[in-house]
CSV table of C-alpha atoms and ligand atoms in Angstrom, one decimal:
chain,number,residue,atom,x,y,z
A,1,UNK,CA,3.3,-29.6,6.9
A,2,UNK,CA,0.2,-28.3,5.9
A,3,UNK,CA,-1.6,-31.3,4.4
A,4,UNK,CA,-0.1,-32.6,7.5
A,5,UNK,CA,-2.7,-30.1,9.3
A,6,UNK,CA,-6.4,-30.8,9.7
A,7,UNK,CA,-6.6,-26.8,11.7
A,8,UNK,CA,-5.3,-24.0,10.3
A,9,UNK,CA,-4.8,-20.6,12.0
A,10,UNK,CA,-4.0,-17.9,9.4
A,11,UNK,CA,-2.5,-14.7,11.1
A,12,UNK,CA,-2.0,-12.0,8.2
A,13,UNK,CA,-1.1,-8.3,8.2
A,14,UNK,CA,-4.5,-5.6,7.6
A,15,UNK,CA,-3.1,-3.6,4.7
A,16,UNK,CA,-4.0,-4.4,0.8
A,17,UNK,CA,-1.4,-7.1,0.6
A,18,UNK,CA,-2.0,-8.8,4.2
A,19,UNK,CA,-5.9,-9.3,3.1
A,20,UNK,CA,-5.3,-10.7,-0.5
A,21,UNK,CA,-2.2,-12.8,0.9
A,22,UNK,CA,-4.7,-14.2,3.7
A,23,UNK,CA,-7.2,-14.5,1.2
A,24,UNK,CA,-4.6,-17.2,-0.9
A,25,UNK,CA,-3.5,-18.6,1.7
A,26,UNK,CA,-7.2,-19.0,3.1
A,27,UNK,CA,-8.6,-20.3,0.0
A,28,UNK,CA,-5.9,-23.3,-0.5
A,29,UNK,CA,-6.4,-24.2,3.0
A,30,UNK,CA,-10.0,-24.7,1.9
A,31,UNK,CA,-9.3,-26.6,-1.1
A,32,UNK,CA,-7.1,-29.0,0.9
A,33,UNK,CA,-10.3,-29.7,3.5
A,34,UNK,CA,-8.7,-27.6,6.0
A,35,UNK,CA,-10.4,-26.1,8.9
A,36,UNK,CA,-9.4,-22.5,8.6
A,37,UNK,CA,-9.7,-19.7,10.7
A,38,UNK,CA,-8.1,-15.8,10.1
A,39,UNK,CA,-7.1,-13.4,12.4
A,40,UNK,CA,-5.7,-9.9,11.1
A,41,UNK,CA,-2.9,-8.0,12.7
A,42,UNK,CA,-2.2,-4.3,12.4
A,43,UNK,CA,1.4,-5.2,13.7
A,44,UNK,CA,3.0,-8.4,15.6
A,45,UNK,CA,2.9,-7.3,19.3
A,46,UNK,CA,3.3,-9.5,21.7
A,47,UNK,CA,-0.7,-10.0,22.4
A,48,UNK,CA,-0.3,-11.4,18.6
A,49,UNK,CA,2.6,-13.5,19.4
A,50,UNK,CA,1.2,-14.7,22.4
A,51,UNK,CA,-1.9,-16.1,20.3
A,52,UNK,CA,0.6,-17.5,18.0
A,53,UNK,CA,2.4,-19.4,20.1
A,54,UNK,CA,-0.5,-20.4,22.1
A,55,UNK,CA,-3.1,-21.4,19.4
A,56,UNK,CA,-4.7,-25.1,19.6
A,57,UNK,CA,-4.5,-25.2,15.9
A,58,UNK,CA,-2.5,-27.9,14.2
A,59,UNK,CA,-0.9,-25.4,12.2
A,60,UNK,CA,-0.1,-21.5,12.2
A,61,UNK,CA,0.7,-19.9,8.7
A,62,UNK,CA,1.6,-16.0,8.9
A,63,UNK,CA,1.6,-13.7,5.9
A,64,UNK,CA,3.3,-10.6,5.0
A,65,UNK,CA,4.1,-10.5,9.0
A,66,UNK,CA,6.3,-12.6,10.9
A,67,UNK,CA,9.9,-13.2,9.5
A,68,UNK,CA,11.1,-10.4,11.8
A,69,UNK,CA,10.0,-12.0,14.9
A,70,UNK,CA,11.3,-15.5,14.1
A,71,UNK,CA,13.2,-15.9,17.1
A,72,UNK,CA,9.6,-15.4,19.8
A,73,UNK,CA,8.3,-17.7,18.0
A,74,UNK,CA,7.6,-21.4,20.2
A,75,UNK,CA,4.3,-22.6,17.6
A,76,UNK,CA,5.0,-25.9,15.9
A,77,UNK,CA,4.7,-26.1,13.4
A,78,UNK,CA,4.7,-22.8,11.5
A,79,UNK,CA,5.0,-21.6,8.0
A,80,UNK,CA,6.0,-18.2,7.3
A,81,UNK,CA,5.0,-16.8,3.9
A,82,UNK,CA,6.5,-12.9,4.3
A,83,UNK,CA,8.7,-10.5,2.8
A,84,UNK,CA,10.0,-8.3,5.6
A,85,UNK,CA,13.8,-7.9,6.6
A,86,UNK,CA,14.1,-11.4,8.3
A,87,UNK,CA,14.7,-11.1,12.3
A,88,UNK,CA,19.2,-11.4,12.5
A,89,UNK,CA,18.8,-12.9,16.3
A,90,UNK,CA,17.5,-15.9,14.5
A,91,UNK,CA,19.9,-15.8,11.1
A,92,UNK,CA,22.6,-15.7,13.2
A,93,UNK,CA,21.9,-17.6,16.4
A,94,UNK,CA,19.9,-20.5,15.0
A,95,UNK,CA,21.3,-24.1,14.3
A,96,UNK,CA,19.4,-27.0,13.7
A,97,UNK,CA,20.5,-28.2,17.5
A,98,UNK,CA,19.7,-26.0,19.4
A,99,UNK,CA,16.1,-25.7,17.4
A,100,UNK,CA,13.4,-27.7,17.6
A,101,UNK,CA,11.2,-25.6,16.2
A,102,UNK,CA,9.3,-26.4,12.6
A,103,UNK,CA,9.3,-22.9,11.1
A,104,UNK,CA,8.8,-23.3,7.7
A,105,UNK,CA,10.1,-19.7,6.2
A,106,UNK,CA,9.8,-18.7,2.7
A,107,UNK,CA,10.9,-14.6,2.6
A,108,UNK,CA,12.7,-13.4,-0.5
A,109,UNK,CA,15.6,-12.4,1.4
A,110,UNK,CA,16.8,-15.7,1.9
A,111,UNK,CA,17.2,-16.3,-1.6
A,112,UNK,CA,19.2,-12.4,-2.6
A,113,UNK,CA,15.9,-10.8,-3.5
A,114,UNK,CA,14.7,-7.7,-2.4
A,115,UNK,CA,11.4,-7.9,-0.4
A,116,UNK,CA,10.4,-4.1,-0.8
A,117,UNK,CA,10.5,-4.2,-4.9
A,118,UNK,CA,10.7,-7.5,-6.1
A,119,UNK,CA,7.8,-9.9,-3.9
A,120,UNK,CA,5.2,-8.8,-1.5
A,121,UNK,CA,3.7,-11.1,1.2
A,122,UNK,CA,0.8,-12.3,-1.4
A,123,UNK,CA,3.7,-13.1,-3.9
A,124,UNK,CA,5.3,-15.0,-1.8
A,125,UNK,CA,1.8,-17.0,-0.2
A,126,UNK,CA,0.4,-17.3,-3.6
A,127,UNK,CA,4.2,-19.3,-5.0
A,128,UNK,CA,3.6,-21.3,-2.0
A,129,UNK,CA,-0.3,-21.6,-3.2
A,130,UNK,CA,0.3,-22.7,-6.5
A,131,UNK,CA,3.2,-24.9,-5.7
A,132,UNK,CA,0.3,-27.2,-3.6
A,133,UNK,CA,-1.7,-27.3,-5.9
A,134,UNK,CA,-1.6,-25.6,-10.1
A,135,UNK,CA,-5.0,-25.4,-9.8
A,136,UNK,CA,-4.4,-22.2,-7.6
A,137,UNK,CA,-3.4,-20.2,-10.2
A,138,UNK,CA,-6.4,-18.3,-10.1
A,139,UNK,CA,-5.3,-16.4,-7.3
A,140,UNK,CA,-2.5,-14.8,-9.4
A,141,UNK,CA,-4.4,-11.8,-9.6
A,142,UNK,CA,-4.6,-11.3,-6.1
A,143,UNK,CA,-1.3,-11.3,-6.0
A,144,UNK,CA,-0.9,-8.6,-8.3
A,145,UNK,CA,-3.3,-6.6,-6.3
A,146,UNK,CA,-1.0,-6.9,-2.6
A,147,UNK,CA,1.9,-6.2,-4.9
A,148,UNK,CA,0.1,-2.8,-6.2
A,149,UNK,CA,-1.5,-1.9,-2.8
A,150,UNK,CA,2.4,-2.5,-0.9
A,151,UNK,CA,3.7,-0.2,-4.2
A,152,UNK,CA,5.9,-2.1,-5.4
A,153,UNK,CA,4.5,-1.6,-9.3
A,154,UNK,CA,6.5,2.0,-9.5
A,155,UNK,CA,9.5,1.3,-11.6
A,156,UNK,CA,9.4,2.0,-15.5
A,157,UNK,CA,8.7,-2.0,-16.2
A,158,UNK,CA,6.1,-2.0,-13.5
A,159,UNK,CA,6.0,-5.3,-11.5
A,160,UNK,CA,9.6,-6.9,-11.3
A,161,UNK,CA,11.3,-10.1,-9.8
A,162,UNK,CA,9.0,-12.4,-8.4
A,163,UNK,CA,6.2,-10.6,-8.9
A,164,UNK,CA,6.0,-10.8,-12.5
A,165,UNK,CA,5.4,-15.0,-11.5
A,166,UNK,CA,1.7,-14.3,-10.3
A,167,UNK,CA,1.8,-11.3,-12.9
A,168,UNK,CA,2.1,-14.1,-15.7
A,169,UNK,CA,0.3,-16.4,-14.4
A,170,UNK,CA,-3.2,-14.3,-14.3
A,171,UNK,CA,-1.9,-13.0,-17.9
A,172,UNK,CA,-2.0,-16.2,-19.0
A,173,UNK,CA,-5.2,-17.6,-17.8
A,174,UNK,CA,-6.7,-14.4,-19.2
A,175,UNK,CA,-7.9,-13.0,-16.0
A,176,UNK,CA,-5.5,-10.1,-16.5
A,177,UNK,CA,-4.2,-7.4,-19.1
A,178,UNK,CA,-1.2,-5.0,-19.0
A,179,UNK,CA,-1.4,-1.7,-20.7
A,180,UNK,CA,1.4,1.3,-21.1
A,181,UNK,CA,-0.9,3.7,-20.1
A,182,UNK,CA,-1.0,6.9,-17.4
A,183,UNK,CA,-0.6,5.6,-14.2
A,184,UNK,CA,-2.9,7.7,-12.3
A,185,UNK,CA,-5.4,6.9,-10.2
A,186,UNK,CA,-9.1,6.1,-10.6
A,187,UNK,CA,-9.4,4.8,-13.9
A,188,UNK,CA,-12.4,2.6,-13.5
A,189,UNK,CA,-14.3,4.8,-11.5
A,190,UNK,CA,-13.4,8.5,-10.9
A,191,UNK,CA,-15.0,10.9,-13.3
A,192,UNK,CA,-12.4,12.3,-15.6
A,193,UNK,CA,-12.5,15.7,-14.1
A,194,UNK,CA,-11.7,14.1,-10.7
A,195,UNK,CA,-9.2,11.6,-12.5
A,196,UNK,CA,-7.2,14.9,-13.9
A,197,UNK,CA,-7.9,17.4,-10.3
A,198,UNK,CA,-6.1,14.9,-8.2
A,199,UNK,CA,-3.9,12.9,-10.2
A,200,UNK,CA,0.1,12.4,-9.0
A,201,UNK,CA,1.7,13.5,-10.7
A,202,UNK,CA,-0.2,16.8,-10.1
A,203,UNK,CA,-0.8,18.2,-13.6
A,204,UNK,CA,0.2,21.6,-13.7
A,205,UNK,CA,-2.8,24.4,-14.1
A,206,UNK,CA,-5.2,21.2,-13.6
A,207,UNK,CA,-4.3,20.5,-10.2
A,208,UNK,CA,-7.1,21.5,-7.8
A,209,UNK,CA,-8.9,23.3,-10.9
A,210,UNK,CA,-11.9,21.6,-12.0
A,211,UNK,CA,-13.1,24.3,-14.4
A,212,UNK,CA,-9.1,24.1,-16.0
A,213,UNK,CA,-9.8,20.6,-16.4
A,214,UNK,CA,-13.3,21.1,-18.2
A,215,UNK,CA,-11.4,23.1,-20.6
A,216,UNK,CA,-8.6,21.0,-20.9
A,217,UNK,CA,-10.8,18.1,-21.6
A,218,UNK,CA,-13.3,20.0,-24.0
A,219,UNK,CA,-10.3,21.1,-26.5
A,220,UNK,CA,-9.3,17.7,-26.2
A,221,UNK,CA,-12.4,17.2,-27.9
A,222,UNK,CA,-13.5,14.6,-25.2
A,223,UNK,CA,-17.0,14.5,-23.8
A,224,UNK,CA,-17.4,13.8,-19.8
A,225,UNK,CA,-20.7,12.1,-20.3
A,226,UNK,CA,-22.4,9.1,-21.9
A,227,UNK,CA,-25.9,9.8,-21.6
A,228,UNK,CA,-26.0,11.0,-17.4
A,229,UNK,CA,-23.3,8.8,-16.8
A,230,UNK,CA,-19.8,10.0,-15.9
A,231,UNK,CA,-16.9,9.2,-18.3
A,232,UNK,CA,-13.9,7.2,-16.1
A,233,UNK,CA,-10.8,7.2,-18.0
A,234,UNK,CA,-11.1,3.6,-19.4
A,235,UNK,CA,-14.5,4.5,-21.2
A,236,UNK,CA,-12.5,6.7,-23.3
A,237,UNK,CA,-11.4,5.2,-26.8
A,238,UNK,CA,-8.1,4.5,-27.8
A,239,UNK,CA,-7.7,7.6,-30.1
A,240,UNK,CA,-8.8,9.4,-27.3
A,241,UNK,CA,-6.5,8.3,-24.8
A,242,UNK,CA,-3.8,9.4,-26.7
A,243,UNK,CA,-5.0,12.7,-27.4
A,244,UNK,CA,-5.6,13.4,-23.7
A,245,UNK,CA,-2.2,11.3,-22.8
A,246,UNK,CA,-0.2,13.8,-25.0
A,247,UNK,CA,-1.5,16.6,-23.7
A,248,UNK,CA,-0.9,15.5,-19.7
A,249,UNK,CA,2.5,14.6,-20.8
A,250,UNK,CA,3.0,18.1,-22.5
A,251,UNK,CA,2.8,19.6,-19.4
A,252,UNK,CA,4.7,17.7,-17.2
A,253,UNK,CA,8.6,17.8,-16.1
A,254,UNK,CA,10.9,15.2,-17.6
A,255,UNK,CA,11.2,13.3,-14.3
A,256,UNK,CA,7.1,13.4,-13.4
A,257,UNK,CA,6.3,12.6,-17.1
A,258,UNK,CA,8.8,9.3,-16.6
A,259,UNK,CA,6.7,8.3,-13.6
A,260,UNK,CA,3.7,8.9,-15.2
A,261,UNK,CA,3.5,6.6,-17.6
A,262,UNK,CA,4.0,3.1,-17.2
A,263,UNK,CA,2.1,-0.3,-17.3
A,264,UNK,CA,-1.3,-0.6,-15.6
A,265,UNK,CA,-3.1,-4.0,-14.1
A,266,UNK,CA,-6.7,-4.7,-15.3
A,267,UNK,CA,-8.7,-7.3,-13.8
A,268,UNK,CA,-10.6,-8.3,-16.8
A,269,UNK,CA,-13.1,-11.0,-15.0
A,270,UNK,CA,-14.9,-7.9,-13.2
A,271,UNK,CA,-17.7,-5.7,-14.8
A,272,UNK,CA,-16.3,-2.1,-16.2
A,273,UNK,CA,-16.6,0.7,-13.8
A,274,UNK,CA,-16.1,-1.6,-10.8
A,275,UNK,CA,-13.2,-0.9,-8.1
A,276,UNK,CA,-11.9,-4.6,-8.4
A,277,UNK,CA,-10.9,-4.3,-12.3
A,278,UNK,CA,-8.0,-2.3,-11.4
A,279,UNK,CA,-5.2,-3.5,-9.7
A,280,UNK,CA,-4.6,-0.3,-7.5
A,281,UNK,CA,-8.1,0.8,-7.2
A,282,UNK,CA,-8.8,-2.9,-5.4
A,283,UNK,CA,-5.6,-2.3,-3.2
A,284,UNK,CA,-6.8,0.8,-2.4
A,285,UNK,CA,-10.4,-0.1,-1.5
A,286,UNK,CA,-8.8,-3.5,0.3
A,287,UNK,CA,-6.4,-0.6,2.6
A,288,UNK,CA,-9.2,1.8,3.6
A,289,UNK,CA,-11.2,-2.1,5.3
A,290,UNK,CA,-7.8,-2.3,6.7
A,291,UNK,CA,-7.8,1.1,8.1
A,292,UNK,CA,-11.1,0.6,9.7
A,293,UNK,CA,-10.7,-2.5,11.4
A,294,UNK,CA,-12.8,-4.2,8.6
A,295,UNK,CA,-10.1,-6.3,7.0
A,296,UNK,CA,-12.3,-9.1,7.2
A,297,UNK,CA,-14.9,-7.1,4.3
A,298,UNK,CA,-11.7,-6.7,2.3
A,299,UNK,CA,-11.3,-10.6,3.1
A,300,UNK,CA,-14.7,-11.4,2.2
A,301,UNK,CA,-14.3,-9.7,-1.3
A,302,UNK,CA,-10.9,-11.3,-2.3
A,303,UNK,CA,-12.6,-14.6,-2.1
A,304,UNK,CA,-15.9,-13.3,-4.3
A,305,UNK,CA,-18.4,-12.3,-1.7
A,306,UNK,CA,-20.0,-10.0,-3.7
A,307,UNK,CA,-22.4,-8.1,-0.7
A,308,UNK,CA,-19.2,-7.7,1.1
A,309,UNK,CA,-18.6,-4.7,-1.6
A,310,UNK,CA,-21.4,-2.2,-0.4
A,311,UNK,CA,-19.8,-2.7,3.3
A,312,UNK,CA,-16.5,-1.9,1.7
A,313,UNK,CA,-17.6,1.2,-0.3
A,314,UNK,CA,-19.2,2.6,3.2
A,315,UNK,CA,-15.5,2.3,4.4
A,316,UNK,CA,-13.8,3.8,1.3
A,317,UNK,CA,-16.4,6.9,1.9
A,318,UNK,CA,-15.8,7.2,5.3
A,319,UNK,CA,-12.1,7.1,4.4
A,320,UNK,CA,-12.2,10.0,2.3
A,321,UNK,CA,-14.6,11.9,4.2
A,322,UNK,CA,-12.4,11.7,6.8
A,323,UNK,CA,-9.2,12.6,5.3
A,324,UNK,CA,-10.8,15.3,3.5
A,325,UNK,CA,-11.6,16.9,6.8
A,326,UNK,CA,-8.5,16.0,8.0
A,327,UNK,CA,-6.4,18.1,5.1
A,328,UNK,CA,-8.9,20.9,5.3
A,329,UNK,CA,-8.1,21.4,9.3
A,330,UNK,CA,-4.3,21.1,9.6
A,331,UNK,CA,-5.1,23.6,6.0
A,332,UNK,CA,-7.8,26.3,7.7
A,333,UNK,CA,-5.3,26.1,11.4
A,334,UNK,CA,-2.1,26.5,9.4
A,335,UNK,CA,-1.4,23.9,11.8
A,336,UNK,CA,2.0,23.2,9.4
A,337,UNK,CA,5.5,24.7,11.4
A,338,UNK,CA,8.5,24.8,9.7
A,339,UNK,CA,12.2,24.1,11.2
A,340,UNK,CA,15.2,24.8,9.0
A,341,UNK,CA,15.1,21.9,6.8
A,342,UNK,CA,11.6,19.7,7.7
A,343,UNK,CA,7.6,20.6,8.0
A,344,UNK,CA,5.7,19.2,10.9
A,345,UNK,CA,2.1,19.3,12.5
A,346,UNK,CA,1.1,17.6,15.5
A,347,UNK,CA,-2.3,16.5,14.8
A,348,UNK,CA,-3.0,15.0,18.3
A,349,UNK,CA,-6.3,12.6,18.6
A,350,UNK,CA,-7.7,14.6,15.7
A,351,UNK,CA,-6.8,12.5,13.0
A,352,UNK,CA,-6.8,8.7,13.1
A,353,UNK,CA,-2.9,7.2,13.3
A,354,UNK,CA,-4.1,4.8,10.2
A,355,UNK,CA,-4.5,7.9,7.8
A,356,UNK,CA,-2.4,10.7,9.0
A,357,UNK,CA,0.4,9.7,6.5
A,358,UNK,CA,-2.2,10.0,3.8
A,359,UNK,CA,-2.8,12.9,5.0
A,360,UNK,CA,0.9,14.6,5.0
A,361,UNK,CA,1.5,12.9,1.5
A,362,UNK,CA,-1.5,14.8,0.4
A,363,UNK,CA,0.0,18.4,2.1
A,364,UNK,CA,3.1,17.8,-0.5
A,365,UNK,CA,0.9,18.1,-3.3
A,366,UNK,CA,-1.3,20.6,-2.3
A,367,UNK,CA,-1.1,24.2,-3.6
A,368,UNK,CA,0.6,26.3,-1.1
A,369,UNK,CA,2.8,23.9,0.4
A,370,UNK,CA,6.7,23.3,-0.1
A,371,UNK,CA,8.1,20.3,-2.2
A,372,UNK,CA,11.3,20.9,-1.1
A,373,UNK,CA,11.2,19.5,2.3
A,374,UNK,CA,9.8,16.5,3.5
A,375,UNK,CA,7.2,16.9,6.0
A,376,UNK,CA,6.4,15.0,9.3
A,377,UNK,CA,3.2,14.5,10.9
A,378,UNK,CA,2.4,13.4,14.4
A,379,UNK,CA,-0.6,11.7,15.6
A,380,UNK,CA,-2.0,10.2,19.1
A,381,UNK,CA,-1.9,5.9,19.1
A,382,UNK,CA,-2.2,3.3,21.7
A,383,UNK,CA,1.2,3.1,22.1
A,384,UNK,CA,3.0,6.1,22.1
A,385,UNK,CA,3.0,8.7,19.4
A,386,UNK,CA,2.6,7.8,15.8
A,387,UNK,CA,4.9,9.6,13.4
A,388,UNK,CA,4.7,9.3,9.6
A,389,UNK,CA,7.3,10.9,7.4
A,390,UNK,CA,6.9,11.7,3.0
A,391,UNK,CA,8.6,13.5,1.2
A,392,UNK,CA,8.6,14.4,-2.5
A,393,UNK,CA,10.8,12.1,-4.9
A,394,UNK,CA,12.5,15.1,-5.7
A,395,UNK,CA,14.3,15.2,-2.7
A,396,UNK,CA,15.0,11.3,-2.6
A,397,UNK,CA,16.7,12.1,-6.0
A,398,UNK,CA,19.1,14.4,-4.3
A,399,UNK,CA,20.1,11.4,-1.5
A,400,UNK,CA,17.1,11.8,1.0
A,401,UNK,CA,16.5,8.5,2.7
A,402,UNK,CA,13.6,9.1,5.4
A,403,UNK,CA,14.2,5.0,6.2
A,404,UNK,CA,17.3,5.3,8.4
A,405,UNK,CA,16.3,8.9,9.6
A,406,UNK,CA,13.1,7.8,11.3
A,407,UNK,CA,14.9,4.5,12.8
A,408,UNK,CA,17.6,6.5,13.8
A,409,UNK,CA,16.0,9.3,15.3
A,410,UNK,CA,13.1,7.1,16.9
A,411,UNK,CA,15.9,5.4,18.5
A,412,UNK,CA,17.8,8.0,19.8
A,413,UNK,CA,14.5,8.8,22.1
A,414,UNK,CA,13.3,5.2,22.9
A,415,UNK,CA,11.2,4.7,20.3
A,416,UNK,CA,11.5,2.2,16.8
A,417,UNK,CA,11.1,3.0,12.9
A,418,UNK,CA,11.9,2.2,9.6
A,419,UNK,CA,10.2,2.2,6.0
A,420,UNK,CA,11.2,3.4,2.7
A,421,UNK,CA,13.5,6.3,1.3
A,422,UNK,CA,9.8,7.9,0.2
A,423,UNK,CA,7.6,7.4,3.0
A,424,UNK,CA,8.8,6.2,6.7
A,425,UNK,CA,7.1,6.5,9.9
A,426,UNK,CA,7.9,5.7,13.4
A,427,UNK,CA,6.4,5.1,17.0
A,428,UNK,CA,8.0,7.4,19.7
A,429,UNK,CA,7.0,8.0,23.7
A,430,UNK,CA,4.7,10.7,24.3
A,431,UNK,CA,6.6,13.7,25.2
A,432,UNK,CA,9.5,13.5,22.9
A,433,UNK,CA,8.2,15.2,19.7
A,434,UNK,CA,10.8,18.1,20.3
A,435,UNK,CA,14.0,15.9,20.9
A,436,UNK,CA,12.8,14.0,18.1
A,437,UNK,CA,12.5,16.9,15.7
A,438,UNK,CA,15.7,18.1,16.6
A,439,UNK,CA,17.7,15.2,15.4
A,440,UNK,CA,15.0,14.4,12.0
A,441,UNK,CA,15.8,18.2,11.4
A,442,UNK,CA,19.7,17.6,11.5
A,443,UNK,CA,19.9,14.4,9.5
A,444,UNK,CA,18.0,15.8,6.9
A,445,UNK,CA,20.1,18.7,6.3
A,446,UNK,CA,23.1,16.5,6.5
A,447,UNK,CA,21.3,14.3,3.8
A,448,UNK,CA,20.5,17.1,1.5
A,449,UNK,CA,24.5,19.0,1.4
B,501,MN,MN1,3.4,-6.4,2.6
């Protein structure tokens, strides 16, 4: 089909794994002489369909988006590299005579595999990447990268099912290493202080304590500079790893000190100290272009435009500018309510839709705050209001599923939603926060009896 093609029309999701799977997808296009063109999508409304099905292009190829709108699409042809919950209208309805439709569909769900742990949407454009041509292969690591920024790297073996394909593959071509190491965050290029003050696990007596952490790291026997240079976890040696591992570990609970440990990407081709060496530090620079409306400078880097990283670190600054404000007003306005079994704040146009889930993941592990209920968060959004849902893993532990309780209750008031047991969100009219509370209230004390 797609050597078939001289036009290409990429359409990909904005998110970590949406830019590295366009990125793939983009660069084999490339490398077949294909006229290529991408367009990013923060969701498949119907404007987005509507381009779909009305592009001039010889060919349309979606990544991580599409499979659950198979049945609006009238393109042809189209491939479909994705691995969302595949659209049942079209599973069930569809035979090959009453199709004429070319949709080409590769989605791990159509083979028994689980699309939110074992293959992103980068996994599944890069084994359609190297299947045209071997010579591909050194995209694996891009793969990786989707896979880490869609968090699919959390269980105790890290990567698993088909992810582990692109996972080998840059392994074995040397652009990658794996390391059992702590899993937090920053390891290229957060000072260690910063790397210890807000790592998740939060790190009892170090959390939010930067002058704990000094001492911490000083009886550790660990220096924080090299000449005026800050120390980032991955400068440290070895010997001193372990040191510093042992004592993190030390303080942790049984079931944070599991999660805590655990392998850890490297991109070995970059320089040290640079956001793209580490699997979730690119995913995470790649989601804060997304959350911008800049996916194209994520884009841009995933295929080794190196001015496109300045552009990117402007985003990733304005990012955490923004949701540090953000945390410290719903903080100084105790804007946080309780009911009897959720927390909730309505943050209104004050905080962007794109980060107010970062945001109420954030509350959970601040000082002050309750673990033991989940907490929702509302936000102003084009169409209706945004609602994002976390809670801690704790509470997933004891049977909380946040998933069916935001699709459920978004339903009940006209709304849609969905996500994982963790982290779920939902878009709901304007005007129904309170009816919507009401039944997320009930269903999560009927989850946690
Ligand atoms: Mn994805």
């Amino acid at each position: 089909m797609l050597r078939a093609s001289k036009t290409v029309t990429l359409v990909s999701h904005i998110d970590a794994d949406g830019i590295t799977s366009a990125a793939i997808a983009a660069t084999a296009c490339k490398r077949l002489g294909k006229g290529c063109e991408v367009v990013f999508a923060p969701k498949l409304s119907e404007e987005y369909i509507e381009k779909i099905n009305s592009s001039e292009s010889d060919l349309v190829w979606v990544t991580d988006l599409g499979s659950g709108y198979l049945s609006e699409f009238t393109k042809d042809p189209m491939i479909i590299t994705d691995h969302h919950v595949p659209d049942p209208k079209w599973r069930k309805g569809q035979t090959f005579l009453d199709s004429f439709i070319d949709i080409c569909h590769i989605n791990p769900h159509c083979y028994g595999m689980e699309g939110s742990t074992e293959a992103c949407g980068a996994t599944m454009t890069y084994l359609l990447a190297r299947e045209i041509d071997p010579a591909n292969t050194d995209l694996a690591c891009l793969a990786v990268v989707g896979a880490c920024g869609d968090i699919q790297d959390t269980s105790d073996e890290g990567l698993v099912g088909l992810n582990t394909e692109p996972l080998w593959d840059a392994v074995d071509r040397g652009d990658m290493d794996v390391e059992t190491d702590l899993r937090m965050f920053g390891k290229e290029t957060r000072s260690l202080i910063q790397f210890l003050q807000y790592s998740d696990p939060r790190i009892p007596g170090l959390g939010d304590d930067s002058s704990e952490c000094h001492r911490f790291l000083e009886s550790m026997k660990v220096t924080l500079k090299d000449g005026t240079r800050n120390r980032s976890w991955n400068d440290l040696s070895p010997e001193e790893k372990d040191r510093v591992r042992n004592g993190i570990l030390d303080r942790l609970n049984d079931a944070d000190r599991a999660r805590a440990l655990g392998p850890s990407y490297r991109l070995v081709r970059h320089p040290r100290h640079s956001e793209l060496r580490d699997a979730k530090e690119f995913a995470t620079l790649l989601n804060s272009c997304g959350r911008y409306d800049d996916a194209e400078t994520g884009l841009r880097i995933c295929m080794g435009d190196e001015t496109a990283l300045d552009k990117a670190k402007q985003n990733r600054m304005e990012h955490r500018r923004n949701i540090s404000s953000a945390l410290s007003m719903v903080k100084e306005e105790n804007l946080v309510r309780m009911r009897r079994s959720i927390m909730y704040f309505n943050a209104g146009n004050r905080i962007r839709d794109t980060v107010v889930g970062i945001v109420a993941g954030m509350l959970l592990n601040t000082e002050g705050f309750r673990r033991d209920m989940p907490i929702i968060a509302f936000a102003d959004s084009d169409d209706g209001i945004k609602v994002s849902a976390r809670a801690d893993r704790s509470l997933v532990r004891k049977g909380l599923d946040l998933a069916s309780i935001m699709k459920i209750a978004a339903e009940m008031v006209g709304g849609y939603g969905g996500g994982h047991n963790i982290a779920a969100g939902a878009t709901i009219p304007r005007g129904k926060e309170e009816v919507f509370l009401d039944a997320v209230d009930d269903m999560v004390l009927a989850q946690l009896i």
